[in-house]
PDB file of C-alpha atoms in Angstrom:
ATOM      1  CA  MET W   1      99.447 -29.479 238.503  1.00  0.00           C
ATOM      2  CA  TYR W   2     102.333 -31.911 238.118  1.00  0.00           C
ATOM      3  CA  LEU W   3     102.438 -31.481 234.350  1.00  0.00           C
ATOM      4  CA  CYS W   4     104.219 -28.220 233.541  1.00  0.00           C
ATOM      5  CA  ILE W   5     101.963 -27.420 230.588  1.00  0.00           C
ATOM      6  CA  LYS W   6      99.417 -24.628 230.230  1.00  0.00           C
ATOM      7  CA  PHE W   7      95.951 -26.131 229.705  1.00  0.00           C
ATOM      8  CA  SER W   8      94.177 -22.944 228.682  1.00  0.00           C
ATOM      9  CA  CYS W   9      93.863 -23.868 225.000  1.00  0.00           C
ATOM     10  CA  PHE W  10      93.344 -27.484 224.020  1.00  0.00           C
ATOM     11  CA  SER W  11      94.760 -28.524 220.654  1.00  0.00           C
ATOM     12  CA  LEU W  12      96.505 -31.387 218.920  1.00  0.00           C
ATOM     13  CA  ASP W  13      99.787 -29.711 219.772  1.00  0.00           C
ATOM     14  CA  LEU W  14      98.838 -29.616 223.444  1.00  0.00           C
ATOM     15  CA  LYS W  15      97.782 -33.265 223.289  1.00  0.00           C
ATOM     16  CA  ARG W  16     101.184 -34.140 221.869  1.00  0.00           C
ATOM     17  CA  LYS W  17     102.909 -32.171 224.634  1.00  0.00           C
ATOM     18  CA  ILE W  18     100.844 -33.967 227.274  1.00  0.00           C
ATOM     19  CA  TYR W  19     101.755 -37.302 225.719  1.00  0.00           C
ATOM     20  CA  GLU W  20     105.472 -36.485 225.619  1.00  0.00           C
ATOM     21  CA  LYS W  21     105.624 -35.073 229.148  1.00  0.00           C
ATOM     22  CA  LEU W  22     103.461 -37.727 230.771  1.00  0.00           C
ATOM     23  CA  SER W  23     105.233 -40.555 228.918  1.00  0.00           C
ATOM     24  CA  PHE W  24     108.588 -39.288 230.147  1.00  0.00           C
ATOM     25  CA  GLU W  25     107.384 -39.009 233.750  1.00  0.00           C
ATOM     26  CA  ILE W  26     105.845 -42.497 233.725  1.00  0.00           C
ATOM     27  CA  PHE W  27     108.972 -44.079 232.249  1.00  0.00           C
ATOM     28  CA  THR W  28     111.157 -42.233 234.764  1.00  0.00           C
ATOM     29  CA  ARG W  29     109.204 -43.662 237.707  1.00  0.00           C
ATOM     30  CA  PHE W  30     108.611 -47.090 236.224  1.00  0.00           C
ATOM     31  CA  PHE W  31     112.239 -47.820 235.473  1.00  0.00           C
ATOM     32  CA  GLU W  32     113.901 -46.156 238.460  1.00  0.00           C
ATOM     33  CA  ARG W  33     116.718 -48.627 239.150  1.00  0.00           C
ATOM     34  CA  LYS W  34     117.215 -47.632 242.774  1.00  0.00           C
ATOM     35  CA  GLU W  35     113.663 -48.565 243.708  1.00  0.00           C
ATOM     36  CA  GLU W  36     112.129 -51.994 244.296  1.00  0.00           C
ATOM     37  CA  GLU W  37     109.468 -53.185 241.854  1.00  0.00           C
ATOM     38  CA  LEU W  38     106.526 -52.563 244.165  1.00  0.00           C
ATOM     39  CA  LYS W  39     107.646 -49.032 245.047  1.00  0.00           C
ATOM     40  CA  ARG W  40     107.986 -48.219 241.345  1.00  0.00           C
ATOM     41  CA  LEU W  41     104.405 -49.282 240.741  1.00  0.00           C
ATOM     42  CA  TYR W  42     103.132 -47.177 243.625  1.00  0.00           C
ATOM     43  CA  LYS W  43     105.095 -44.137 242.467  1.00  0.00           C
ATOM     44  CA  THR W  44     103.796 -44.494 238.917  1.00  0.00           C
ATOM     45  CA  PHE W  45     100.136 -44.782 239.881  1.00  0.00           C
ATOM     46  CA  ASP W  46     100.459 -42.129 242.599  1.00  0.00           C
ATOM     47  CA  TYR W  47     101.892 -39.755 240.002  1.00  0.00           C
ATOM     48  CA  ILE W  48      98.979 -40.297 237.589  1.00  0.00           C
ATOM     49  CA  THR W  49      96.513 -39.834 240.457  1.00  0.00           C
ATOM     50  CA  ASN W  50      98.216 -36.595 241.478  1.00  0.00           C
ATOM     51  CA  ILE W  51      98.069 -35.238 237.937  1.00  0.00           C
ATOM     52  CA  LEU W  52      94.322 -35.778 237.955  1.00  0.00           C
ATOM     53  CA  GLU W  53      94.039 -34.396 241.508  1.00  0.00           C
ATOM     54  CA  ALA W  54      92.267 -37.605 242.528  1.00  0.00           C
ATOM     55  CA  ASP W  55      92.098 -39.288 245.932  1.00  0.00           C
ATOM     56  CA  SER W  56      92.815 -42.981 245.371  1.00  0.00           C
ATOM     57  CA  TRP W  57      93.568 -45.647 242.765  1.00  0.00           C
ATOM     58  CA  SER W  58      93.458 -49.416 242.382  1.00  0.00           C
ATOM     59  CA  LEU W  59      94.576 -51.901 239.737  1.00  0.00           C
ATOM     60  CA  LEU W  60      92.071 -54.645 238.910  1.00  0.00           C
ATOM     61  CA  LEU W  61      93.297 -57.620 236.885  1.00  0.00           C
ATOM     62  CA  VAL W  62      90.577 -58.934 234.549  1.00  0.00           C
ATOM     63  CA  PRO W  63      92.170 -61.886 232.704  1.00  0.00           C
ATOM     64  CA  GLN W  64      89.991 -63.956 230.399  1.00  0.00           C
ATOM     65  CA  ASN W  65      88.897 -67.295 231.823  1.00  0.00           C
ATOM     66  CA  LYS W  66      90.823 -66.710 235.055  1.00  0.00           C
ATOM     67  CA  MET W  67      90.011 -65.232 238.430  1.00  0.00           C
ATOM     68  CA  TRP W  68      89.834 -61.443 238.689  1.00  0.00           C
ATOM     69  CA  ARG W  69      91.611 -59.715 241.539  1.00  0.00           C
ATOM     70  CA  PHE W  70      92.867 -56.355 242.730  1.00  0.00           C
ATOM     71  CA  LEU W  71      96.637 -56.576 242.481  1.00  0.00           C
ATOM     72  CA  ILE W  72      97.615 -53.362 244.303  1.00  0.00           C
ATOM     73  CA  TRP W  73      95.912 -50.182 245.433  1.00  0.00           C
ATOM     74  CA  SER W  74      96.758 -46.798 246.922  1.00  0.00           C
ATOM     75  CA  HIS W  75      97.355 -46.602 250.641  1.00  0.00           C
ATOM     76  CA  ALA W  76      94.170 -44.553 250.995  1.00  0.00           C
ATOM     77  CA  LEU W  77      92.305 -47.835 250.434  1.00  0.00           C
ATOM     78  CA  ASP W  78      94.306 -49.986 252.862  1.00  0.00           C
ATOM     79  CA  GLU W  79      91.431 -50.226 255.315  1.00  0.00           C
ATOM     80  CA  ASN W  80      89.089 -51.650 252.674  1.00  0.00           C
ATOM     81  CA  PRO W  81      88.889 -55.381 251.812  1.00  0.00           C
ATOM     82  CA  LEU W  82      89.734 -55.103 248.122  1.00  0.00           C
ATOM     83  CA  GLU W  83      91.124 -58.655 248.222  1.00  0.00           C
ATOM     84  CA  ASN W  84      87.555 -59.953 248.098  1.00  0.00           C
ATOM     85  CA  LEU W  85      86.118 -57.584 245.515  1.00  0.00           C
ATOM     86  CA  GLY W  86      87.819 -58.908 242.398  1.00  0.00           C
ATOM     87  CA  GLU W  87      85.930 -62.185 242.440  1.00  0.00           C
ATOM     88  CA  PHE W  88      82.699 -60.341 243.315  1.00  0.00           C
ATOM     89  CA  PHE W  89      83.057 -58.021 240.322  1.00  0.00           C
ATOM     90  CA  GLN W  90      83.766 -60.997 238.087  1.00  0.00           C
ATOM     91  CA  SER W  91      80.549 -62.783 239.111  1.00  0.00           C
ATOM     92  CA  GLN W  92      78.442 -59.597 239.073  1.00  0.00           C
ATOM     93  CA  THR W  93      80.312 -57.395 236.629  1.00  0.00           C
ATOM     94  CA  PRO W  94      79.111 -53.765 236.841  1.00  0.00           C
ATOM     95  CA  LYS W  95      78.147 -52.127 233.547  1.00  0.00           C
ATOM     96  CA  ASN W  96      80.972 -49.605 233.805  1.00  0.00           C
ATOM     97  CA  LEU W  97      83.619 -52.348 233.915  1.00  0.00           C
ATOM     98  CA  ARG W  98      81.834 -54.352 231.235  1.00  0.00           C
ATOM     99  CA  LYS W  99      81.838 -51.332 228.922  1.00  0.00           C
ATOM    100  CA  ILE W 100      85.580 -50.821 229.403  1.00  0.00           C
ATOM    101  CA  ILE W 101      86.312 -54.486 228.645  1.00  0.00           C
ATOM    102  CA  TYR W 102      84.124 -54.497 225.506  1.00  0.00           C
ATOM    103  CA  THR W 103      85.335 -51.170 224.086  1.00  0.00           C
ATOM    104  CA  ALA W 104      88.923 -51.153 225.412  1.00  0.00           C
ATOM    105  CA  SER W 105      88.361 -47.441 226.091  1.00  0.00           C
ATOM    106  CA  SER W 106      88.411 -45.320 229.230  1.00  0.00           C
ATOM    107  CA  PHE W 107      85.067 -44.624 230.881  1.00  0.00           C
ATOM    108  CA  TYR W 108      84.489 -41.534 233.019  1.00  0.00           C
ATOM    109  CA  ILE W 109      81.592 -41.055 235.463  1.00  0.00           C
ATOM    110  CA  GLU W 110      81.166 -37.496 236.672  1.00  0.00           C
ATOM    111  CA  ASP W 111      78.601 -38.348 239.365  1.00  0.00           C
ATOM    112  CA  VAL W 112      78.455 -42.000 240.438  1.00  0.00           C
ATOM    113  CA  THR W 113      75.330 -41.367 242.542  1.00  0.00           C
ATOM    114  CA  LYS W 114      73.367 -40.797 239.334  1.00  0.00           C
ATOM    115  CA  ALA W 115      74.925 -43.649 237.343  1.00  0.00           C
ATOM    116  CA  ASP W 116      72.872 -46.844 237.071  1.00  0.00           C
ATOM    117  CA  CYS W 117      76.047 -48.744 236.131  1.00  0.00           C
ATOM    118  CA  TRP W 118      77.749 -48.046 239.467  1.00  0.00           C
ATOM    119  CA  ILE W 119      77.946 -50.422 242.438  1.00  0.00           C
ATOM    120  CA  GLU W 120      78.452 -48.468 245.649  1.00  0.00           C
ATOM    121  CA  LEU W 121      81.138 -49.819 247.960  1.00  0.00           C
ATOM    122  CA  LYS W 122      80.836 -49.379 251.698  1.00  0.00           C
ATOM    123  CA  ASP W 123      83.431 -47.069 253.297  1.00  0.00           C
ATOM    124  CA  ILE W 124      84.818 -45.868 249.935  1.00  0.00           C
ATOM    125  CA  PRO W 125      83.211 -42.427 249.391  1.00  0.00           C
ATOM    126  CA  VAL W 126      83.676 -42.212 245.629  1.00  0.00           C
ATOM    127  CA  LYS W 127      81.827 -39.366 243.884  1.00  0.00           C
ATOM    128  CA  SER W 128      83.583 -39.326 240.477  1.00  0.00           C
ATOM    129  CA  TRP W 129      85.514 -42.145 238.816  1.00  0.00           C
ATOM    130  CA  VAL W 130      87.388 -43.186 235.704  1.00  0.00           C
ATOM    131  CA  GLY W 131      88.436 -46.640 234.585  1.00  0.00           C
ATOM    132  CA  ILE W 132      91.451 -46.772 232.282  1.00  0.00           C
ATOM    133  CA  PRO W 133      91.968 -50.062 230.407  1.00  0.00           C
ATOM    134  CA  LEU W 134      95.366 -51.670 230.013  1.00  0.00           C
ATOM    135  CA  VAL W 135      95.386 -53.623 226.786  1.00  0.00           C
ATOM    136  CA  TYR W 136      97.620 -56.328 225.333  1.00  0.00           C
ATOM    137  CA  GLU W 137      96.996 -57.875 221.911  1.00  0.00           C
ATOM    138  CA  GLU W 138      93.574 -56.166 221.751  1.00  0.00           C
ATOM    139  CA  GLN W 139      92.443 -57.707 225.043  1.00  0.00           C
ATOM    140  CA  VAL W 140      91.867 -55.749 228.245  1.00  0.00           C
ATOM    141  CA  TYR W 141      93.930 -57.472 230.947  1.00  0.00           C
ATOM    142  CA  ALA W 142      93.583 -54.853 233.698  1.00  0.00           C
ATOM    143  CA  ILE W 143      91.677 -51.713 234.644  1.00  0.00           C
ATOM    144  CA  LEU W 144      93.261 -48.796 236.474  1.00  0.00           C
ATOM    145  CA  ASN W 145      90.555 -47.247 238.669  1.00  0.00           C
ATOM    146  CA  ILE W 146      90.993 -43.586 239.629  1.00  0.00           C
ATOM    147  CA  ASP W 147      88.667 -42.237 242.346  1.00  0.00           C
ATOM    148  CA  TRP W 148      87.624 -38.757 243.415  1.00  0.00           C
ATOM    149  CA  TYR W 149      85.886 -38.312 246.760  1.00  0.00           C
ATOM    150  CA  ARG W 150      84.198 -35.171 245.446  1.00  0.00           C
ATOM    151  CA  LYS W 151      82.172 -34.502 242.301  1.00  0.00           C
ATOM    152  CA  ARG W 152      84.468 -33.445 239.504  1.00  0.00           C
ATOM    153  CA  LYS W 153      83.567 -32.228 236.034  1.00  0.00           C
ATOM    154  CA  LYS W 154      85.498 -33.784 233.213  1.00  0.00           C
ATOM    155  CA  ARG W 155      88.201 -31.508 231.823  1.00  0.00           C
ATOM    156  CA  LYS W 156      89.232 -30.971 228.217  1.00  0.00           C
ATOM    157  CA  THR W 157      92.672 -32.379 228.924  1.00  0.00           C
ATOM    158  CA  ASP W 158      91.451 -35.548 230.650  1.00  0.00           C
ATOM    159  CA  ASP W 159      91.160 -37.714 227.541  1.00  0.00           C
ATOM    160  CA  ALA W 160      94.768 -36.919 226.637  1.00  0.00           C
ATOM    161  CA  VAL W 161      95.890 -38.047 230.106  1.00  0.00           C
ATOM    162  CA  PHE W 162      93.690 -41.173 229.991  1.00  0.00           C
ATOM    163  CA  ASP W 163      94.853 -42.146 226.494  1.00  0.00           C
ATOM    164  CA  THR W 164      98.508 -41.566 227.316  1.00  0.00           C
ATOM    165  CA  THR W 165      98.237 -43.645 230.468  1.00  0.00           C
ATOM    166  CA  LYS W 166      96.621 -46.462 228.508  1.00  0.00           C
ATOM    167  CA  ASP W 167      99.109 -46.351 225.640  1.00  0.00           C
ATOM    168  CA  VAL W 168     102.270 -46.062 227.730  1.00  0.00           C
ATOM    169  CA  LEU W 169     101.399 -48.418 230.569  1.00  0.00           C
ATOM    170  CA  SER W 170      99.666 -51.203 228.637  1.00  0.00           C
ATOM    171  CA  LYS W 171     102.778 -52.791 227.136  1.00  0.00           C
ATOM    172  CA  ILE W 172     105.416 -51.993 229.743  1.00  0.00           C
ATOM    173  CA  LEU W 173     103.229 -53.083 232.660  1.00  0.00           C
ATOM    174  CA  TYR W 174     102.361 -56.353 230.965  1.00  0.00           C
ATOM    175  CA  ASP W 175     106.002 -57.123 230.264  1.00  0.00           C
ATOM    176  CA  TYR W 176     107.374 -55.744 233.521  1.00  0.00           C
ATOM    177  CA  LEU W 177     105.066 -57.713 235.794  1.00  0.00           C
ATOM    178  CA  LYS W 178     105.382 -60.819 233.618  1.00  0.00           C
ATOM    179  CA  LEU W 179     101.639 -61.088 233.791  1.00  0.00           C
ATOM    180  CA  TYR W 180     101.545 -64.437 232.086  1.00  0.00           C
ATOM    181  CA  GLU W 181     102.916 -65.862 235.341  1.00  0.00           C
ATOM    182  CA  ARG W 182     101.106 -63.448 237.631  1.00  0.00           C
ATOM    183  CA  LEU W 183      97.728 -63.995 235.989  1.00  0.00           C
ATOM    184  CA  GLY W 184      98.266 -67.738 236.146  1.00  0.00           C
ATOM    185  CA  ASN W 185      98.951 -67.599 239.879  1.00  0.00           C
ATOM    186  CA  VAL W 186      96.233 -65.492 241.455  1.00  0.00           C
ATOM    187  CA  TYR W 187      96.940 -66.918 244.890  1.00  0.00           C
ATOM    188  CA  LYS W 188     100.092 -64.925 245.686  1.00  0.00           C
ATOM    189  CA  ASP W 189     100.179 -61.703 247.684  1.00  0.00           C
ATOM    190  CA  ILE W 190     102.359 -59.260 245.741  1.00  0.00           C
ATOM    191  CA  LEU W 191     103.801 -57.509 248.813  1.00  0.00           C
ATOM    192  CA  THR W 192     104.849 -60.451 250.995  1.00  0.00           C
ATOM    193  CA  GLY W 193     105.015 -63.311 248.508  1.00  0.00           C
ATOM    194  CA  LEU W 194     102.752 -65.368 250.772  1.00  0.00           C
ATOM    195  CA  TYR W 195      99.605 -67.103 249.644  1.00  0.00           C
ATOM    196  CA  ASN W 196      96.542 -64.855 249.876  1.00  0.00           C
ATOM    197  CA  ARG W 197      93.096 -65.627 251.288  1.00  0.00           C
ATOM    198  CA  GLN W 198      91.820 -66.850 247.913  1.00  0.00           C
ATOM    199  CA  TYR W 199      94.158 -69.823 248.250  1.00  0.00           C
ATOM    200  CA  LEU W 200      91.960 -71.095 251.080  1.00  0.00           C
ATOM    201  CA  GLU W 201      89.494 -72.242 248.430  1.00  0.00           C
ATOM    202  CA  GLU W 202      92.126 -74.573 246.974  1.00  0.00           C
ATOM    203  CA  VAL W 203      94.079 -75.847 249.983  1.00  0.00           C
ATOM    204  CA  SER W 204      93.283 -79.089 251.840  1.00  0.00           C
ATOM    205  CA  TRP W 205      92.973 -77.405 255.224  1.00  0.00           C
ATOM    206  CA  GLU W 206      91.656 -80.612 256.837  1.00  0.00           C
ATOM    207  CA  ARG W 207      95.187 -82.044 256.913  1.00  0.00           C
ATOM    208  CA  PHE W 208      96.224 -79.534 259.599  1.00  0.00           C
ATOM    209  CA  SER W 209      95.464 -79.851 263.304  1.00  0.00           C
ATOM    210  CA  HIS W 210      95.332 -76.163 264.282  1.00  0.00           C
ATOM    211  CA  VAL W 211      95.115 -72.679 262.812  1.00  0.00           C
ATOM    212  CA  LEU W 212      96.554 -69.564 264.428  1.00  0.00           C
ATOM    213  CA  PHE W 213      94.967 -66.188 263.650  1.00  0.00           C
ATOM    214  CA  ILE W 214      97.770 -63.604 263.923  1.00  0.00           C
ATOM    215  CA  ASP W 215      97.059 -59.875 264.100  1.00  0.00           C
ATOM    216  CA  LEU W 216      99.838 -57.299 264.459  1.00  0.00           C
ATOM    217  CA  ASP W 217      99.600 -54.917 267.400  1.00  0.00           C
ATOM    218  CA  ASN W 218      99.981 -51.169 266.854  1.00  0.00           C
ATOM    219  CA  PHE W 219     100.421 -51.533 263.100  1.00  0.00           C
ATOM    220  CA  LYS W 220      98.057 -48.652 262.334  1.00  0.00           C
ATOM    221  CA  SER W 221     100.290 -46.327 264.354  1.00  0.00           C
ATOM    222  CA  VAL W 222     103.249 -47.378 262.184  1.00  0.00           C
ATOM    223  CA  ASN W 223     101.400 -46.224 259.055  1.00  0.00           C
ATOM    224  CA  ASP W 224     100.203 -43.054 260.786  1.00  0.00           C
ATOM    225  CA  ASN W 225     103.601 -42.085 262.221  1.00  0.00           C
ATOM    226  CA  PHE W 226     106.031 -43.272 259.550  1.00  0.00           C
ATOM    227  CA  GLY W 227     103.966 -43.601 256.362  1.00  0.00           C
ATOM    228  CA  HIS W 228     102.650 -46.522 254.370  1.00  0.00           C
ATOM    229  CA  LEU W 229     105.912 -47.307 252.580  1.00  0.00           C
ATOM    230  CA  ILE W 230     107.544 -47.963 255.958  1.00  0.00           C
ATOM    231  CA  GLY W 231     104.461 -49.969 256.890  1.00  0.00           C
ATOM    232  CA  ASP W 232     104.985 -52.121 253.796  1.00  0.00           C
ATOM    233  CA  GLU W 233     108.597 -52.754 254.824  1.00  0.00           C
ATOM    234  CA  VAL W 234     107.429 -53.769 258.300  1.00  0.00           C
ATOM    235  CA  LEU W 235     105.007 -56.298 256.788  1.00  0.00           C
ATOM    236  CA  LYS W 236     107.796 -57.803 254.680  1.00  0.00           C
ATOM    237  CA  ILE W 237     110.137 -58.084 257.689  1.00  0.00           C
ATOM    238  CA  VAL W 238     107.376 -59.582 259.830  1.00  0.00           C
ATOM    239  CA  THR W 239     106.699 -62.135 257.087  1.00  0.00           C
ATOM    240  CA  GLU W 240     110.369 -63.114 256.929  1.00  0.00           C
ATOM    241  CA  ARG W 241     110.521 -63.537 260.711  1.00  0.00           C
ATOM    242  CA  MET W 242     107.454 -65.753 260.765  1.00  0.00           C
ATOM    243  CA  GLN W 243     108.773 -67.844 257.886  1.00  0.00           C
ATOM    244  CA  ARG W 244     112.001 -68.496 259.796  1.00  0.00           C
ATOM    245  CA  ILE W 245     110.159 -70.181 262.670  1.00  0.00           C
ATOM    246  CA  THR W 246     107.622 -72.161 260.648  1.00  0.00           C
ATOM    247  CA  LYS W 247     108.142 -75.649 259.264  1.00  0.00           C
ATOM    248  CA  LYS W 248     108.183 -76.638 255.615  1.00  0.00           C
ATOM    249  CA  ASP W 249     104.780 -78.324 255.888  1.00  0.00           C
ATOM    250  CA  ASP W 250     103.125 -75.360 257.649  1.00  0.00           C
ATOM    251  CA  LEU W 251     100.974 -72.975 255.629  1.00  0.00           C
ATOM    252  CA  LEU W 252     101.312 -69.228 256.219  1.00  0.00           C
ATOM    253  CA  ILE W 253      98.723 -66.985 254.555  1.00  0.00           C
ATOM    254  CA  ARG W 254      98.305 -63.235 254.466  1.00  0.00           C
ATOM    255  CA  PHE W 255      94.612 -63.008 255.281  1.00  0.00           C
ATOM    256  CA  GLY W 256      94.438 -59.267 254.667  1.00  0.00           C
ATOM    257  CA  GLY W 257      96.037 -56.051 255.904  1.00  0.00           C
ATOM    258  CA  ASP W 258      98.083 -56.946 258.981  1.00  0.00           C
ATOM    259  CA  GLU W 259      96.305 -60.267 259.588  1.00  0.00           C
ATOM    260  CA  PHE W 260      97.839 -63.682 258.931  1.00  0.00           C
ATOM    261  CA  LEU W 261      96.759 -67.306 259.244  1.00  0.00           C
ATOM    262  CA  LEU W 262      99.172 -70.088 260.134  1.00  0.00           C
ATOM    263  CA  PHE W 263      98.006 -73.674 259.583  1.00  0.00           C
ATOM    264  CA  VAL W 264     100.093 -76.284 261.396  1.00  0.00           C
ATOM    265  CA  LYS W 265     100.187 -79.894 262.524  1.00  0.00           C
ATOM    266  CA  SER W 266     100.877 -79.962 266.250  1.00  0.00           C
ATOM    267  CA  THR W 267      99.784 -81.189 269.652  1.00  0.00           C
ATOM    268  CA  ASP W 268      97.831 -78.930 272.005  1.00  0.00           C
ATOM    269  CA  GLU W 269     101.003 -78.395 274.019  1.00  0.00           C
ATOM    270  CA  GLY W 270     103.077 -77.758 270.914  1.00  0.00           C
ATOM    271  CA  ILE W 271     100.671 -75.181 269.511  1.00  0.00           C
ATOM    272  CA  GLU W 272     101.013 -73.060 272.658  1.00  0.00           C
ATOM    273  CA  LYS W 273     104.786 -73.046 272.219  1.00  0.00           C
ATOM    274  CA  ILE W 274     104.379 -71.968 268.581  1.00  0.00           C
ATOM    275  CA  SER W 275     102.148 -69.100 269.691  1.00  0.00           C
ATOM    276  CA  GLU W 276     104.649 -67.936 272.310  1.00  0.00           C
ATOM    277  CA  ARG W 277     107.509 -68.166 269.798  1.00  0.00           C
ATOM    278  CA  LEU W 278     105.572 -65.983 267.352  1.00  0.00           C
ATOM    279  CA  LYS W 279     104.909 -63.364 269.999  1.00  0.00           C
ATOM    280  CA  LYS W 280     108.548 -63.336 271.059  1.00  0.00           C
ATOM    281  CA  VAL W 281     109.917 -63.042 267.520  1.00  0.00           C
ATOM    282  CA  LEU W 282     107.451 -60.347 266.426  1.00  0.00           C
ATOM    283  CA  SER W 283     108.014 -58.234 269.550  1.00  0.00           C
ATOM    284  CA  ARG W 284     111.656 -57.608 268.590  1.00  0.00           C
ATOM    285  CA  LYS W 285     112.416 -54.087 267.412  1.00  0.00           C
ATOM    286  CA  ILE W 286     112.486 -53.431 263.683  1.00  0.00           C
ATOM    287  CA  ASN W 287     115.012 -50.907 262.415  1.00  0.00           C
ATOM    288  CA  ILE W 288     114.257 -49.225 259.103  1.00  0.00           C
ATOM    289  CA  ASP W 289     116.333 -46.244 257.968  1.00  0.00           C
ATOM    290  CA  GLY W 290     117.358 -45.492 261.546  1.00  0.00           C
ATOM    291  CA  ARG W 291     113.808 -45.726 262.873  1.00  0.00           C
ATOM    292  CA  ASN W 292     113.228 -48.187 265.711  1.00  0.00           C
ATOM    293  CA  ILE W 293     109.745 -49.612 265.318  1.00  0.00           C
ATOM    294  CA  GLU W 294     108.062 -51.703 267.983  1.00  0.00           C
ATOM    295  CA  ILE W 295     105.020 -53.805 267.274  1.00  0.00           C
ATOM    296  CA  GLY W 296     103.928 -57.206 268.496  1.00  0.00           C
ATOM    297  CA  CYS W 297     101.106 -59.572 267.784  1.00  0.00           C
ATOM    298  CA  SER W 298      97.968 -61.108 269.222  1.00  0.00           C
ATOM    299  CA  VAL W 299      97.215 -64.738 268.481  1.00  0.00           C
ATOM    300  CA  GLY W 300      94.049 -66.804 268.481  1.00  0.00           C
ATOM    301  CA  ILE W 301      94.378 -70.596 268.388  1.00  0.00           C
ATOM    302  CA  GLN W 302      91.630 -72.835 267.068  1.00  0.00           C
ATOM    303  CA  LYS W 303      91.663 -76.600 266.770  1.00  0.00           C
ATOM    304  CA  ILE W 304      90.562 -77.778 263.327  1.00  0.00           C
ATOM    305  CA  GLU W 305      87.418 -79.850 263.404  1.00  0.00           C
ATOM    306  CA  LYS W 306      86.151 -80.738 259.931  1.00  0.00           C
ATOM    307  CA  GLU W 307      82.489 -80.615 260.877  1.00  0.00           C
ATOM    308  CA  LEU W 308      82.759 -76.908 261.757  1.00  0.00           C
ATOM    309  CA  GLY W 309      83.825 -75.867 258.264  1.00  0.00           C
ATOM    310  CA  LEU W 310      86.677 -73.507 257.434  1.00  0.00           C
ATOM    311  CA  GLU W 311      84.713 -70.253 257.713  1.00  0.00           C
ATOM    312  CA  LYS W 312      83.579 -71.083 261.249  1.00  0.00           C
ATOM    313  CA  ILE W 313      87.052 -72.254 262.260  1.00  0.00           C
ATOM    314  CA  ILE W 314      88.619 -68.965 261.119  1.00  0.00           C
ATOM    315  CA  SER W 315      85.849 -66.988 262.822  1.00  0.00           C
ATOM    316  CA  LEU W 316      86.528 -68.766 266.132  1.00  0.00           C
ATOM    317  CA  ALA W 317      90.271 -68.208 265.791  1.00  0.00           C
ATOM    318  CA  ASP W 318      89.579 -64.522 265.065  1.00  0.00           C
ATOM    319  CA  ARG W 319      87.438 -64.220 268.194  1.00  0.00           C
ATOM    320  CA  LYS W 320      90.162 -65.819 270.333  1.00  0.00           C
ATOM    321  CA  MET W 321      92.718 -63.451 268.838  1.00  0.00           C
ATOM    322  CA  TYR W 322      90.648 -60.480 270.009  1.00  0.00           C
ATOM    323  CA  GLU W 323      90.393 -62.048 273.459  1.00  0.00           C
ATOM    324  CA  ASP W 324      94.186 -62.237 273.505  1.00  0.00           C
ATOM    325  CA  LYS W 325      94.470 -58.616 272.333  1.00  0.00           C
ATOM    326  CA  ASN W 326      91.997 -57.379 274.968  1.00  0.00           C
ATOM    327  CA  LYS W 327      94.037 -58.973 277.760  1.00  0.00           C
ATOM    328  CA  LYS W 328      96.871 -56.576 276.957  1.00  0.00           C
ATOM    329  CA  LEU W 329      94.563 -53.571 277.314  1.00  0.00           C
ATOM    330  CA  LYS W 330      93.534 -54.372 280.870  1.00  0.00           C
TER     331      LYS W 330
END
């Protein structure tokens, strides 16, 4: 246990001790001056997850009259397309989320396989779950999801941890993230600052001549060998390098994970040069804390033809990217 408190006898005094200790630990992580904003958020949510001996977490923004989205999530969920789930949950809101929004109270499910309010998600083996609301001016603006990949009975001390998390985080998270701006702009990726895939629904993609589907090579090995925080730094550096060689009128989007889309206006000859420039720039070594990291990228180029539709265009670019990647394996 990360809370140095004996849980053998639950009482109001123990609840107060949990509140004091947990509040202190959350504040310590949340306002650590030496850390960047994103790292502080990860440390805070990782700490709460560790206290509860859980396996993963995610933060779902649920603003009124605006698009829902998962803002950040634990690295255990990096392989899952949470970017798309926010809008899905908004259109088909599960009963468990609806209950949290209506009551502004935490909701614990001991066995999700027996809960009629649960929507099972492929590749996320959740067995027990709790949703903790974050509330501002009596409105739930976000839900912190905590997942266990094993069945877990609720403990006497859980409500004290849930309530403390809600009370302490609700105000400081709202203020700290400046959620008025963040909720108003749901099209920005919090890690890289690029537009996210949801922005594709708003952009006039027909004005571009080509799209490049960019996938980083060997990125999974970076996470495996150096950890996800280093992986995040790599993504930020890669983004900066791509931005340096793109034009003002180009559109660079983080499509998800280590995949990017670059929409450009160019000739067929020019687009090949752009592709080669990307590969050259992204193959340069990245040095982080004395670690030399080598990646690269594979690129698929697709000419934009309006009659195909955007989904088909991206699918074709994706296929060509894999053809490019497979050439390197031969």
